Amino acid sequence: MTTSNTGTGDVDPAVREELARLRDSIDNIDAAVVHMLAERFKCTQQVGHLKAAHQLPPADPAREARQIARLRTLAENAKLDPAFAEKFLNFIIAEVIRHHESIAETSENTVNGAAPTAN
């Protein structure tokens, strides 16, 4: 089987078929990742409301450290670069904390009688 690096040459139909099959799998995995992240954020939103209701801080550094260590181990076991997994989790954690801060601010404004601000 031969392929062209320029993208303009003829590509063996078997190569095109395999490429399409792999890309279909990637697309399915991407969809699953998006749906899993959406479900995760639904849960973390509930955590944010619970924290706000009980005046708990938006961030929990001890839990974050445990989660990072746990995810690094999972990544190693899955043959995924643990540094990448940690960066990915840190990105998600930062977004969760931002949501929790926003929820806490809205909750505080509601308790104090101020109108919530739009983000």
mmCIF file of N, CA and C in Angstrom:
data_model
loop_
_atom_site.group_PDB
_atom_site.id
_atom_site.type_symbol
_atom_site.label_atom_id
_atom_site.label_comp_id
_atom_site.label_asym_id
_atom_site.label_seq_id
_atom_site.Cartn_x
_atom_site.Cartn_y
_atom_site.Cartn_z
ATOM 1 N N MET A 1 0.835 -1.181 0.000
ATOM 2 C CA MET A 1 0.000 0.000 0.000
ATOM 3 C C MET A 1 0.873 1.234 0.000
ATOM 4 N N THR A 2 0.496 2.202 -0.806
ATOM 5 C CA THR A 2 1.259 3.442 -0.854
ATOM 6 C C THR A 2 0.323 4.607 -0.596
ATOM 7 N N THR A 3 0.916 5.637 -0.052
ATOM 8 C CA THR A 3 0.162 6.865 0.194
ATOM 9 C C THR A 3 0.971 8.035 -0.301
ATOM 10 N N SER A 4 0.327 9.132 -0.468
ATOM 11 C CA SER A 4 0.994 10.354 -0.888
ATOM 12 C C SER A 4 1.039 11.321 0.280
ATOM 13 N N ASN A 5 2.182 11.941 0.509
ATOM 14 C CA ASN A 5 2.312 12.927 1.579
ATOM 15 C C ASN A 5 1.734 14.281 1.186
ATOM 16 N N THR A 6 1.479 14.476 -0.098
ATOM 17 C CA THR A 6 0.973 15.777 -0.539
ATOM 18 C C THR A 6 -0.533 15.884 -0.434
ATOM 19 N N GLY A 7 -1.206 14.761 -0.306
ATOM 20 C CA GLY A 7 -2.659 14.786 -0.222
ATOM 21 C C GLY A 7 -3.322 14.888 -1.579
ATOM 22 N N THR A 8 -2.539 15.027 -2.640
ATOM 23 C CA THR A 8 -3.119 15.170 -3.973
ATOM 24 C C THR A 8 -3.016 13.898 -4.788
ATOM 25 N N GLY A 9 -2.162 12.959 -4.356
ATOM 26 C CA GLY A 9 -1.975 11.722 -5.120
ATOM 27 C C GLY A 9 -3.059 10.712 -4.815
ATOM 28 N N ASP A 10 -3.028 9.647 -5.580
ATOM 29 C CA ASP A 10 -3.972 8.566 -5.353
ATOM 30 C C ASP A 10 -3.595 7.816 -4.085
ATOM 31 N N VAL A 11 -4.604 7.510 -3.282
ATOM 32 C CA VAL A 11 -4.393 6.742 -2.063
ATOM 33 C C VAL A 11 -5.122 5.424 -2.227
ATOM 34 N N ASP A 12 -4.457 4.381 -1.836
ATOM 35 C CA ASP A 12 -5.032 3.044 -1.906
ATOM 36 C C ASP A 12 -6.391 3.055 -1.203
ATOM 37 N N PRO A 13 -7.436 2.525 -1.825
ATOM 38 C CA PRO A 13 -8.768 2.499 -1.209
ATOM 39 C C PRO A 13 -8.777 1.809 0.155
ATOM 40 N N ALA A 14 -7.939 0.815 0.346
ATOM 41 C CA ALA A 14 -7.870 0.143 1.649
ATOM 42 C C ALA A 14 -7.351 1.090 2.726
ATOM 43 N N VAL A 15 -6.417 1.950 2.353
ATOM 44 C CA VAL A 15 -5.885 2.935 3.297
ATOM 45 C C VAL A 15 -6.979 3.944 3.638
ATOM 46 N N ARG A 16 -7.696 4.420 2.629
ATOM 47 C CA ARG A 16 -8.802 5.358 2.874
ATOM 48 C C ARG A 16 -9.847 4.739 3.794
ATOM 49 N N GLU A 17 -10.158 3.463 3.550
ATOM 50 C CA GLU A 17 -11.154 2.766 4.366
ATOM 51 C C GLU A 17 -10.699 2.644 5.824
ATOM 52 N N GLU A 18 -9.440 2.272 6.011
ATOM 53 C CA GLU A 18 -8.893 2.153 7.373
ATOM 54 C C GLU A 18 -8.858 3.505 8.058
ATOM 55 N N LEU A 19 -8.468 4.535 7.334
ATOM 56 C CA LEU A 19 -8.448 5.891 7.879
ATOM 57 C C LEU A 19 -9.859 6.321 8.297
ATOM 58 N N ALA A 20 -10.836 6.055 7.456
ATOM 59 C CA ALA A 20 -12.227 6.405 7.778
ATOM 60 C C ALA A 20 -12.703 5.643 9.015
ATOM 61 N N ARG A 21 -12.359 4.364 9.092
ATOM 62 C CA ARG A 21 -12.753 3.550 10.251
ATOM 63 C C ARG A 21 -12.156 4.105 11.538
ATOM 64 N N LEU A 22 -10.861 4.415 11.496
ATOM 65 C CA LEU A 22 -10.199 4.970 12.678
ATOM 66 C C LEU A 22 -10.776 6.329 13.063
ATOM 67 N N ARG A 23 -11.043 7.167 12.070
ATOM 68 C CA ARG A 23 -11.612 8.483 12.351
ATOM 69 C C ARG A 23 -13.023 8.382 12.920
ATOM 70 N N ASP A 24 -13.801 7.402 12.460
ATOM 71 C CA ASP A 24 -15.128 7.173 13.032
ATOM 72 C C ASP A 24 -15.007 6.804 14.518
ATOM 73 N N SER A 25 -14.043 5.959 14.828
ATOM 74 C CA SER A 25 -13.817 5.590 16.232
ATOM 75 C C SER A 25 -13.413 6.806 17.056
ATOM 76 N N ILE A 26 -12.528 7.619 16.513
ATOM 77 C CA ILE A 26 -12.098 8.840 17.210
ATOM 78 C C ILE A 26 -13.289 9.755 17.452
ATOM 79 N N ASP A 27 -14.133 9.917 16.434
ATOM 80 C CA ASP A 27 -15.322 10.769 16.585
ATOM 81 C C ASP A 27 -16.242 10.236 17.685
ATOM 82 N N ASN A 28 -16.421 8.919 17.743
ATOM 83 C CA ASN A 28 -17.258 8.325 18.788
ATOM 84 C C ASN A 28 -16.658 8.536 20.173
ATOM 85 N N ILE A 29 -15.360 8.375 20.273
ATOM 86 C CA ILE A 29 -14.685 8.591 21.551
ATOM 87 C C ILE A 29 -14.800 10.054 21.967
ATOM 88 N N ASP A 30 -14.598 10.983 21.030
ATOM 89 C CA ASP A 30 -14.743 12.411 21.347
ATOM 90 C C ASP A 30 -16.138 12.714 21.867
ATOM 91 N N ALA A 31 -17.159 12.128 21.250
ATOM 92 C CA ALA A 31 -18.532 12.347 21.703
ATOM 93 C C ALA A 31 -18.712 11.812 23.121
ATOM 94 N N ALA A 32 -18.163 10.648 23.387
ATOM 95 C CA ALA A 32 -18.265 10.073 24.732
ATOM 96 C C ALA A 32 -17.556 10.950 25.754
ATOM 97 N N VAL A 33 -16.379 11.468 25.411
ATOM 98 C CA VAL A 33 -15.635 12.344 26.320
ATOM 99 C C VAL A 33 -16.464 13.598 26.641
ATOM 100 N N VAL A 34 -17.066 14.193 25.628
ATOM 101 C CA VAL A 34 -17.884 15.395 25.845
ATOM 102 C C VAL A 34 -19.057 15.082 26.774
ATOM 103 N N HIS A 35 -19.716 13.963 26.534
ATOM 104 C CA HIS A 35 -20.857 13.594 27.380
ATOM 105 C C HIS A 35 -20.411 13.285 28.812
ATOM 106 N N MET A 36 -19.276 12.636 28.963
ATOM 107 C CA MET A 36 -18.760 12.360 30.302
ATOM 108 C C MET A 36 -18.376 13.646 31.025
ATOM 109 N N LEU A 37 -17.764 14.580 30.312
ATOM 110 C CA LEU A 37 -17.429 15.858 30.935
ATOM 111 C C LEU A 37 -18.691 16.618 31.343
ATOM 112 N N ALA A 38 -19.713 16.577 30.502
ATOM 113 C CA ALA A 38 -20.973 17.245 30.837
ATOM 114 C C ALA A 38 -21.557 16.646 32.114
ATOM 115 N N GLU A 39 -21.533 15.336 32.233
ATOM 116 C CA GLU A 39 -22.054 14.670 33.434
ATOM 117 C C GLU A 39 -21.205 15.024 34.651
ATOM 118 N N ARG A 40 -19.895 15.080 34.463
ATOM 119 C CA ARG A 40 -18.997 15.447 35.566
ATOM 120 C C ARG A 40 -19.307 16.860 36.050
ATOM 121 N N PHE A 41 -19.507 17.785 35.109
ATOM 122 C CA PHE A 41 -19.790 19.159 35.501
ATOM 123 C C PHE A 41 -21.162 19.300 36.155
ATOM 124 N N LYS A 42 -22.113 18.465 35.798
ATOM 125 C CA LYS A 42 -23.402 18.476 36.506
ATOM 126 C C LYS A 42 -23.181 18.141 37.976
ATOM 127 N N CYS A 43 -22.345 17.152 38.230
ATOM 128 C CA CYS A 43 -22.043 16.767 39.613
ATOM 129 C C CYS A 43 -21.276 17.858 40.342
ATOM 130 N N THR A 44 -20.288 18.440 39.681
ATOM 131 C CA THR A 44 -19.498 19.470 40.362
ATOM 132 C C THR A 44 -20.313 20.734 40.603
ATOM 133 N N GLN A 45 -21.316 20.995 39.764
ATOM 134 C CA GLN A 45 -22.213 22.131 40.024
ATOM 135 C C GLN A 45 -22.982 21.881 41.326
ATOM 136 N N GLN A 46 -23.431 20.647 41.521
ATOM 137 C CA GLN A 46 -24.133 20.310 42.759
ATOM 138 C C GLN A 46 -23.205 20.467 43.965
ATOM 139 N N VAL A 47 -21.952 20.055 43.809
ATOM 140 C CA VAL A 47 -20.962 20.241 44.868
ATOM 141 C C VAL A 47 -20.807 21.734 45.164
ATOM 142 N N GLY A 48 -20.742 22.550 44.120
ATOM 143 C CA GLY A 48 -20.602 23.998 44.297
ATOM 144 C C GLY A 48 -21.758 24.594 45.080
ATOM 145 N N HIS A 49 -22.977 24.156 44.789
ATOM 146 C CA HIS A 49 -24.147 24.658 45.521
ATOM 147 C C HIS A 49 -24.106 24.201 46.979
ATOM 148 N N LEU A 50 -23.699 22.968 47.216
ATOM 149 C CA LEU A 50 -23.586 22.460 48.583
ATOM 150 C C LEU A 50 -22.526 23.241 49.360
ATOM 151 N N LYS A 51 -21.385 23.471 48.723
ATOM 152 C CA LYS A 51 -20.322 24.251 49.368
ATOM 153 C C LYS A 51 -20.800 25.667 49.683
ATOM 154 N N ALA A 52 -21.476 26.291 48.734
ATOM 155 C CA ALA A 52 -21.955 27.657 48.952
ATOM 156 C C ALA A 52 -22.961 27.706 50.089
ATOM 157 N N ALA A 53 -23.854 26.733 50.139
ATOM 158 C CA ALA A 53 -24.879 26.703 51.183
ATOM 159 C C ALA A 53 -24.274 26.551 52.573
ATOM 160 N N HIS A 54 -23.094 25.946 52.649
ATOM 161 C CA HIS A 54 -22.455 25.703 53.940
ATOM 162 C C HIS A 54 -21.180 26.523 54.125
ATOM 163 N N GLN A 55 -21.037 27.561 53.315
ATOM 164 C CA GLN A 55 -19.895 28.482 53.382
ATOM 165 C C GLN A 55 -18.553 27.751 53.370
ATOM 166 N N LEU A 56 -18.458 26.721 52.534
ATOM 167 C CA LEU A 56 -17.190 26.015 52.355
ATOM 168 C C LEU A 56 -16.415 26.670 51.222
ATOM 169 N N PRO A 57 -15.096 26.618 51.253
ATOM 170 C CA PRO A 57 -14.300 27.260 50.196
ATOM 171 C C PRO A 57 -14.496 26.562 48.843
ATOM 172 N N PRO A 58 -14.410 27.329 47.752
ATOM 173 C CA PRO A 58 -14.572 26.749 46.417
ATOM 174 C C PRO A 58 -13.519 25.687 46.086
ATOM 175 N N ALA A 59 -12.314 25.853 46.570
ATOM 176 C CA ALA A 59 -11.219 24.925 46.276
ATOM 177 C C ALA A 59 -10.965 24.024 47.481
ATOM 178 N N ASP A 60 -10.498 22.823 47.189
ATOM 179 C CA ASP A 60 -10.122 21.861 48.228
ATOM 180 C C ASP A 60 -8.773 21.268 47.819
ATOM 181 N N PRO A 61 -7.684 21.986 48.138
ATOM 182 C CA PRO A 61 -6.356 21.564 47.678
ATOM 183 C C PRO A 61 -5.978 20.133 48.059
ATOM 184 N N ALA A 62 -6.383 19.680 49.228
ATOM 185 C CA ALA A 62 -6.031 18.311 49.640
ATOM 186 C C ALA A 62 -6.719 17.293 48.720
ATOM 187 N N ARG A 63 -8.002 17.507 48.441
ATOM 188 C CA ARG A 63 -8.711 16.589 47.529
ATOM 189 C C ARG A 63 -8.108 16.667 46.136
ATOM 190 N N GLU A 64 -7.793 17.874 45.682
ATOM 191 C CA GLU A 64 -7.212 18.031 44.353
ATOM 192 C C GLU A 64 -5.910 17.246 44.242
ATOM 193 N N ALA A 65 -5.078 17.319 45.273
ATOM 194 C CA ALA A 65 -3.801 16.583 45.258
ATOM 195 C C ALA A 65 -4.054 15.074 45.205
ATOM 196 N N ARG A 66 -5.046 14.604 45.975
ATOM 197 C CA ARG A 66 -5.373 13.173 45.944
ATOM 198 C C ARG A 66 -5.878 12.768 44.560
ATOM 199 N N GLN A 67 -6.706 13.604 43.975
ATOM 200 C CA GLN A 67 -7.262 13.289 42.658
ATOM 201 C C GLN A 67 -6.172 13.261 41.584
ATOM 202 N N ILE A 68 -5.239 14.196 41.666
ATOM 203 C CA ILE A 68 -4.143 14.232 40.696
ATOM 204 C C ILE A 68 -3.298 12.969 40.826
ATOM 205 N N ALA A 69 -2.966 12.595 42.060
ATOM 206 C CA ALA A 69 -2.174 11.375 42.264
ATOM 207 C C ALA A 69 -2.932 10.155 41.742
ATOM 208 N N ARG A 70 -4.231 10.099 42.027
ATOM 209 C CA ARG A 70 -5.063 8.982 41.570
ATOM 210 C C ARG A 70 -5.099 8.926 40.044
ATOM 211 N N LEU A 71 -5.293 10.084 39.413
ATOM 212 C CA LEU A 71 -5.381 10.124 37.958
ATOM 213 C C LEU A 71 -4.041 9.780 37.306
ATOM 214 N N ARG A 72 -2.947 10.200 37.921
ATOM 215 C CA ARG A 72 -1.635 9.857 37.377
ATOM 216 C C ARG A 72 -1.437 8.336 37.391
ATOM 217 N N THR A 73 -1.869 7.682 38.473
ATOM 218 C CA THR A 73 -1.766 6.226 38.558
ATOM 219 C C THR A 73 -2.649 5.563 37.503
ATOM 220 N N LEU A 74 -3.876 6.046 37.369
ATOM 221 C CA LEU A 74 -4.766 5.509 36.337
ATOM 222 C C LEU A 74 -4.148 5.675 34.952
ATOM 223 N N ALA A 75 -3.556 6.835 34.707
ATOM 224 C CA ALA A 75 -2.938 7.090 33.405
ATOM 225 C C ALA A 75 -1.781 6.129 33.160
ATOM 226 N N GLU A 76 -0.940 5.959 34.153
ATOM 227 C CA GLU A 76 0.190 5.028 34.001
ATOM 228 C C GLU A 76 -0.306 3.624 33.679
ATOM 229 N N ASN A 77 -1.338 3.186 34.392
ATOM 230 C CA ASN A 77 -1.887 1.847 34.164
ATOM 231 C C ASN A 77 -2.511 1.717 32.782
ATOM 232 N N ALA A 78 -3.001 2.823 32.243
ATOM 233 C CA ALA A 78 -3.627 2.822 30.916
ATOM 234 C C ALA A 78 -2.624 3.129 29.804
ATOM 235 N N LYS A 79 -1.359 3.255 30.157
ATOM 236 C CA LYS A 79 -0.299 3.578 29.190
ATOM 237 C C LYS A 79 -0.506 4.958 28.563
ATOM 238 N N LEU A 80 -0.989 5.887 29.380
ATOM 239 C CA LEU A 80 -1.168 7.284 28.977
ATOM 240 C C LEU A 80 -0.159 8.115 29.753
ATOM 241 N N ASP A 81 0.388 9.116 29.127
ATOM 242 C CA ASP A 81 1.368 9.978 29.776
ATOM 243 C C ASP A 81 0.755 10.609 31.027
ATOM 244 N N PRO A 82 1.277 10.298 32.222
ATOM 245 C CA PRO A 82 0.714 10.848 33.453
ATOM 246 C C PRO A 82 0.796 12.379 33.524
ATOM 247 N N ALA A 83 1.822 12.955 32.924
ATOM 248 C CA ALA A 83 1.931 14.418 32.914
ATOM 249 C C ALA A 83 0.785 15.026 32.115
ATOM 250 N N PHE A 84 0.434 14.406 30.997
ATOM 251 C CA PHE A 84 -0.704 14.873 30.212
ATOM 252 C C PHE A 84 -1.982 14.753 31.020
ATOM 253 N N ALA A 85 -2.180 13.609 31.671
ATOM 254 C CA ALA A 85 -3.385 13.393 32.477
ATOM 255 C C ALA A 85 -3.481 14.443 33.576
ATOM 256 N N GLU A 86 -2.353 14.771 34.191
ATOM 257 C CA GLU A 86 -2.354 15.786 35.251
ATOM 258 C C GLU A 86 -2.718 17.159 34.695
ATOM 259 N N LYS A 87 -2.162 17.517 33.559
ATOM 260 C CA LYS A 87 -2.500 18.803 32.927
ATOM 261 C C LYS A 87 -3.981 18.864 32.607
ATOM 262 N N PHE A 88 -4.515 17.775 32.091
ATOM 263 C CA PHE A 88 -5.931 17.703 31.743
ATOM 264 C C PHE A 88 -6.792 17.884 32.991
ATOM 265 N N LEU A 89 -6.450 17.174 34.071
ATOM 266 C CA LEU A 89 -7.224 17.305 35.304
ATOM 267 C C LEU A 89 -7.083 18.704 35.890
ATOM 268 N N ASN A 90 -5.894 19.281 35.850
ATOM 269 C CA ASN A 90 -5.710 20.644 36.364
ATOM 270 C C ASN A 90 -6.576 21.641 35.601
ATOM 271 N N PHE A 91 -6.704 21.449 34.302
ATOM 272 C CA PHE A 91 -7.567 22.309 33.491
ATOM 273 C C PHE A 91 -9.020 22.179 33.950
ATOM 274 N N ILE A 92 -9.463 20.960 34.164
ATOM 275 C CA ILE A 92 -10.837 20.718 34.615
ATOM 276 C C ILE A 92 -11.046 21.299 36.015
ATOM 277 N N ILE A 93 -10.100 21.064 36.917
ATOM 278 C CA ILE A 93 -10.205 21.576 38.284
ATOM 279 C C ILE A 93 -10.313 23.094 38.281
ATOM 280 N N ALA A 94 -9.517 23.766 37.469
ATOM 281 C CA ALA A 94 -9.571 25.233 37.399
ATOM 282 C C ALA A 94 -10.961 25.698 36.976
ATOM 283 N N GLU A 95 -11.556 25.008 36.024
ATOM 284 C CA GLU A 95 -12.905 25.361 35.565
ATOM 285 C C GLU A 95 -13.933 25.094 36.660
ATOM 286 N N VAL A 96 -13.791 23.991 37.366
ATOM 287 C CA VAL A 96 -14.713 23.669 38.466
ATOM 288 C C VAL A 96 -14.620 24.743 39.549
ATOM 289 N N ILE A 97 -13.414 25.129 39.913
ATOM 290 C CA ILE A 97 -13.236 26.153 40.943
ATOM 291 C C ILE A 97 -13.863 27.471 40.497
ATOM 292 N N ARG A 98 -13.684 27.808 39.228
ATOM 293 C CA ARG A 98 -14.308 29.031 38.695
ATOM 294 C C ARG A 98 -15.822 28.957 38.843
ATOM 295 N N HIS A 99 -16.395 27.806 38.526
ATOM 296 C CA HIS A 99 -17.848 27.622 38.696
ATOM 297 C C HIS A 99 -18.239 27.757 40.164
ATOM 298 N N HIS A 100 -17.467 27.126 41.058
ATOM 299 C CA HIS A 100 -17.785 27.179 42.484
ATOM 300 C C HIS A 100 -17.710 28.610 43.007
ATOM 301 N N GLU A 101 -16.735 29.363 42.553
ATOM 302 C CA GLU A 101 -16.619 30.770 42.976
ATOM 303 C C GLU A 101 -17.830 31.567 42.505
ATOM 304 N N SER A 102 -18.251 31.315 41.286
ATOM 305 C CA SER A 102 -19.419 32.004 40.739
ATOM 306 C C SER A 102 -20.684 31.643 41.518
ATOM 307 N N ILE A 103 -20.843 30.361 41.823
ATOM 308 C CA ILE A 103 -22.002 29.914 42.603
ATOM 309 C C ILE A 103 -21.980 30.554 43.985
ATOM 310 N N ALA A 104 -20.803 30.573 44.628
ATOM 311 C CA ALA A 104 -20.677 31.166 45.961
ATOM 312 C C ALA A 104 -21.004 32.649 45.924
ATOM 313 N N GLU A 105 -20.525 33.339 44.895
ATOM 314 C CA GLU A 105 -20.794 34.775 44.765
ATOM 315 C C GLU A 105 -22.284 35.025 44.572
ATOM 316 N N THR A 106 -22.910 34.249 43.722
ATOM 317 C CA THR A 106 -24.348 34.398 43.488
ATOM 318 C C THR A 106 -25.121 34.089 44.757
ATOM 319 N N SER A 107 -24.711 33.054 45.476
ATOM 320 C CA SER A 107 -25.371 32.678 46.724
ATOM 321 C C SER A 107 -25.225 33.778 47.766
ATOM 322 N N GLU A 108 -24.021 34.338 47.867
ATOM 323 C CA GLU A 108 -23.747 35.412 48.826
ATOM 324 C C GLU A 108 -24.584 36.653 48.490
ATOM 325 N N ASN A 109 -24.656 36.990 47.214
ATOM 326 C CA ASN A 109 -25.452 38.144 46.812
ATOM 327 C C ASN A 109 -26.928 37.927 47.103
ATOM 328 N N THR A 110 -27.410 36.710 46.927
ATOM 329 C CA THR A 110 -28.801 36.410 47.206
ATOM 330 C C THR A 110 -29.092 36.518 48.693
ATOM 331 N N VAL A 111 -28.181 36.003 49.525
ATOM 332 C CA VAL A 111 -28.336 36.070 50.977
ATOM 333 C C VAL A 111 -28.310 37.513 51.462
ATOM 334 N N ASN A 112 -27.446 38.319 50.863
ATOM 335 C CA ASN A 112 -27.309 39.722 51.273
ATOM 336 C C ASN A 112 -28.335 40.631 50.610
ATOM 337 N N GLY A 113 -29.189 40.084 49.788
ATOM 338 C CA GLY A 113 -30.237 40.877 49.162
ATOM 339 C C GLY A 113 -29.809 41.606 47.904
ATOM 340 N N ALA A 114 -28.613 41.382 47.443
ATOM 341 C CA ALA A 114 -28.149 42.039 46.227
ATOM 342 C C ALA A 114 -28.597 41.209 45.025
ATOM 343 N N ALA A 115 -28.754 41.878 43.915
ATOM 344 C CA ALA A 115 -29.103 41.177 42.676
ATOM 345 C C ALA A 115 -27.903 40.403 42.175
ATOM 346 N N PRO A 116 -28.097 39.173 41.763
ATOM 347 C CA PRO A 116 -26.980 38.410 41.198
ATOM 348 C C PRO A 116 -26.419 39.070 39.964
ATOM 349 N N THR A 117 -25.112 38.951 39.788
ATOM 350 C CA THR A 117 -24.479 39.535 38.598
ATOM 351 C C THR A 117 -24.368 38.463 37.529
ATOM 352 N N ALA A 118 -24.451 38.878 36.292
ATOM 353 C CA ALA A 118 -24.307 37.949 35.173
ATOM 354 C C ALA A 118 -22.845 37.765 34.856
ATOM 355 N N ASN A 119 -22.465 36.534 34.551
ATOM 356 C CA ASN A 119 -21.063 36.256 34.147
ATOM 357 C C ASN A 119 -20.976 36.035 32.692
#
